[in-house]
mmCIF file of C-alpha atoms in Angstrom:
data_model
loop_
_atom_site.group_PDB
_atom_site.id
_atom_site.type_symbol
_atom_site.label_atom_id
_atom_site.label_comp_id
_atom_site.label_asym_id
_atom_site.label_seq_id
_atom_site.Cartn_x
_atom_site.Cartn_y
_atom_site.Cartn_z
ATOM 1 C CA MET A 1 139.880 82.612 48.084
ATOM 2 C CA VAL A 2 137.118 81.934 50.560
ATOM 3 C CA ARG A 3 138.091 80.868 54.064
ATOM 4 C CA GLU A 4 135.899 78.268 55.611
ATOM 5 C CA ARG A 5 134.628 79.329 59.011
ATOM 6 C CA ARG A 6 133.877 76.700 61.589
ATOM 7 C CA TYR A 7 132.537 77.576 64.959
ATOM 8 C CA ASN A 8 133.118 75.061 67.698
ATOM 9 C CA TYR A 9 130.949 75.876 70.692
ATOM 10 C CA ASN A 10 132.317 73.019 72.750
ATOM 11 C CA ASN A 11 134.262 74.628 75.569
ATOM 12 C CA SER A 12 135.884 71.505 76.940
ATOM 13 C CA ASN A 13 139.345 72.841 76.042
ATOM 14 C CA HIS A 14 138.944 75.937 78.167
ATOM 15 C CA ASN A 15 139.287 76.161 81.930
ATOM 16 C CA ASN A 16 136.772 78.716 83.182
ATOM 17 C CA THR A 17 137.667 78.351 86.879
ATOM 18 C CA SER A 18 140.435 80.944 86.993
ATOM 19 C CA SER A 19 138.578 83.533 84.960
ATOM 20 C CA ARG A 20 135.445 83.183 87.037
ATOM 21 C CA SER A 21 137.348 83.374 90.319
ATOM 22 C CA ARG A 22 139.204 86.436 89.156
ATOM 23 C CA ASN A 23 136.004 88.212 88.140
ATOM 24 C CA GLY A 24 134.293 87.411 91.430
ATOM 25 C CA VAL A 25 132.006 84.993 89.647
ATOM 26 C CA GLY A 26 132.047 81.364 90.595
ATOM 27 C CA GLY A 27 130.714 78.625 92.751
ATOM 28 C CA GLY A 28 129.365 75.290 91.747
ATOM 29 C CA ASP A 29 130.632 72.936 89.089
ATOM 30 C CA ASP A 30 131.702 74.937 86.034
ATOM 31 C CA ASP A 31 131.125 72.113 83.553
ATOM 32 C CA ASP A 32 127.566 71.526 84.770
ATOM 33 C CA GLU A 33 126.815 75.238 84.687
ATOM 34 C CA MET A 34 128.085 75.615 81.122
ATOM 35 C CA MET A 35 126.184 72.529 79.949
ATOM 36 C CA MET A 36 123.055 74.029 81.522
ATOM 37 C CA MET A 37 123.569 77.118 79.404
ATOM 38 C CA MET A 38 124.056 75.121 76.176
ATOM 39 C CA SER A 39 121.053 74.465 73.956
ATOM 40 C CA SER A 40 120.754 70.758 73.262
ATOM 41 C CA LYS A 41 119.965 70.636 69.559
ATOM 42 C CA SER A 42 122.594 72.922 68.023
ATOM 43 C CA MET A 43 125.402 72.712 70.625
ATOM 44 C CA LYS A 44 125.783 76.451 70.771
ATOM 45 C CA PRO A 45 125.394 78.294 74.051
ATOM 46 C CA ALA A 46 121.825 79.202 74.884
ATOM 47 C CA TRP A 47 122.927 82.723 75.808
ATOM 48 C CA LEU A 48 124.434 83.409 72.346
ATOM 49 C CA GLU A 49 121.121 84.127 70.616
ATOM 50 C CA GLY A 50 120.099 86.305 73.556
ATOM 51 C CA LEU A 51 123.354 88.270 73.276
ATOM 52 C CA MET A 52 122.872 88.801 69.537
ATOM 53 C CA ALA A 53 119.247 89.912 69.944
ATOM 54 C CA GLU A 54 119.807 92.207 72.957
ATOM 55 C CA THR A 55 120.154 95.979 72.616
ATOM 56 C CA PHE A 56 122.812 97.808 74.614
ATOM 57 C CA PHE A 57 123.705 101.311 75.675
ATOM 58 C CA GLY A 58 120.111 102.386 76.301
ATOM 59 C CA GLY A 59 119.105 103.703 79.666
ATOM 60 C CA CYS A 60 118.221 101.244 82.423
ATOM 61 C CA GLY A 61 114.538 101.573 83.337
ATOM 62 C CA VAL A 62 115.152 100.561 86.955
ATOM 63 C CA HIS A 63 117.951 103.075 87.491
ATOM 64 C CA GLU A 64 116.778 105.893 85.196
ATOM 65 C CA SER A 65 117.365 108.572 87.860
ATOM 66 C CA ARG A 66 121.014 107.580 88.392
ATOM 67 C CA ARG A 67 124.063 108.643 86.385
ATOM 68 C CA LYS A 68 125.924 106.165 84.160
ATOM 69 C CA ASN A 69 122.935 103.902 83.768
ATOM 70 C CA GLU A 70 123.681 102.622 80.239
ATOM 71 C CA LYS A 71 123.140 98.876 79.835
ATOM 72 C CA ASN A 72 126.579 97.634 78.852
ATOM 73 C CA VAL A 73 126.809 94.261 80.643
ATOM 74 C CA PHE A 74 125.189 91.024 79.524
ATOM 75 C CA CYS A 75 124.231 88.429 82.105
ATOM 76 C CA LEU A 76 124.806 85.010 80.578
ATOM 77 C CA LEU A 77 122.513 83.281 83.071
ATOM 78 C CA CYS A 78 119.527 85.661 82.795
ATOM 79 C CA CYS A 79 120.175 86.476 79.077
ATOM 80 C CA LEU A 80 119.531 90.174 79.492
ATOM 81 C CA SER A 81 121.470 93.430 79.405
ATOM 82 C CA ILE A 82 122.038 95.268 82.668
ATOM 83 C CA CYS A 83 123.600 98.516 83.822
ATOM 84 C CA PRO A 84 126.491 98.802 86.315
ATOM 85 C CA HIS A 85 123.994 99.604 89.080
ATOM 86 C CA CYS A 86 122.288 96.204 88.486
ATOM 87 C CA LEU A 87 125.527 94.277 89.016
ATOM 88 C CA PRO A 88 125.042 93.530 92.726
ATOM 89 C CA SER A 89 121.922 91.476 92.018
ATOM 90 C CA HIS A 90 123.862 89.426 89.395
ATOM 91 C CA ARG A 91 127.034 89.022 91.450
ATOM 92 C CA SER A 92 127.147 85.233 91.248
ATOM 93 C CA HIS A 93 126.190 85.089 87.541
ATOM 94 C CA PRO A 94 128.627 84.889 84.627
ATOM 95 C CA LEU A 95 128.843 88.338 83.007
ATOM 96 C CA LEU A 96 130.141 89.724 79.736
ATOM 97 C CA GLN A 97 130.956 93.392 79.211
ATOM 98 C CA VAL A 98 129.813 94.958 75.943
ATOM 99 C CA ARG A 99 131.732 97.934 74.566
ATOM 100 C CA ARG A 100 131.230 100.515 71.811
ATOM 101 C CA TYR A 101 133.746 100.639 68.958
ATOM 102 C CA VAL A 102 133.098 102.818 65.899
ATOM 103 C CA TYR A 103 129.337 102.811 66.511
ATOM 104 C CA HIS A 104 129.191 99.030 66.923
ATOM 105 C CA ASP A 105 128.566 96.897 70.001
ATOM 106 C CA VAL A 106 131.630 94.653 70.520
ATOM 107 C CA VAL A 107 132.957 92.157 73.036
ATOM 108 C CA ARG A 108 136.668 91.667 73.740
ATOM 109 C CA LEU A 109 138.010 88.516 72.116
ATOM 110 C CA GLY A 110 139.822 87.571 75.357
ATOM 111 C CA ASP A 111 136.520 87.681 77.247
ATOM 112 C CA LEU A 112 134.723 85.578 74.636
ATOM 113 C CA GLU A 113 137.521 83.000 74.451
ATOM 114 C CA LYS A 114 136.857 82.101 78.044
ATOM 115 C CA LEU A 115 133.330 81.013 77.052
ATOM 116 C CA ILE A 116 133.562 79.534 73.537
ATOM 117 C CA ASP A 117 136.222 78.411 71.052
ATOM 118 C CA CYS A 118 137.123 81.512 68.974
ATOM 119 C CA SER A 119 140.019 79.988 67.025
ATOM 120 C CA TYR A 120 138.405 80.664 63.608
ATOM 121 C CA ILE A 121 137.252 84.212 64.358
ATOM 122 C CA GLN A 122 139.288 87.059 62.901
#
């Protein structure tokens, strides 16, 4: 039996205010910011293709002389991977932490649910 997978990228059912305030990210109108990050023709977030194309866990070129400089955070506004030392310059941007699990780059479902509807994702 094949399960039909539907991906609804409309985030109107999710309240991002509490998650952004808790993470130190916020300011401005959340709905306007999220609509700005949505691509108009396919109704999927503009940052999603950037996230899928980005490479993680390589050394940061800006902070190559510092320890723990692996790029494991994705800035949703800039659509690029950054290291923990780059975080202060992206303080007001929405961020997503990328983790390694069995040699794969993964994102926690709870973190992703704050951004898009993940109800049909296993």
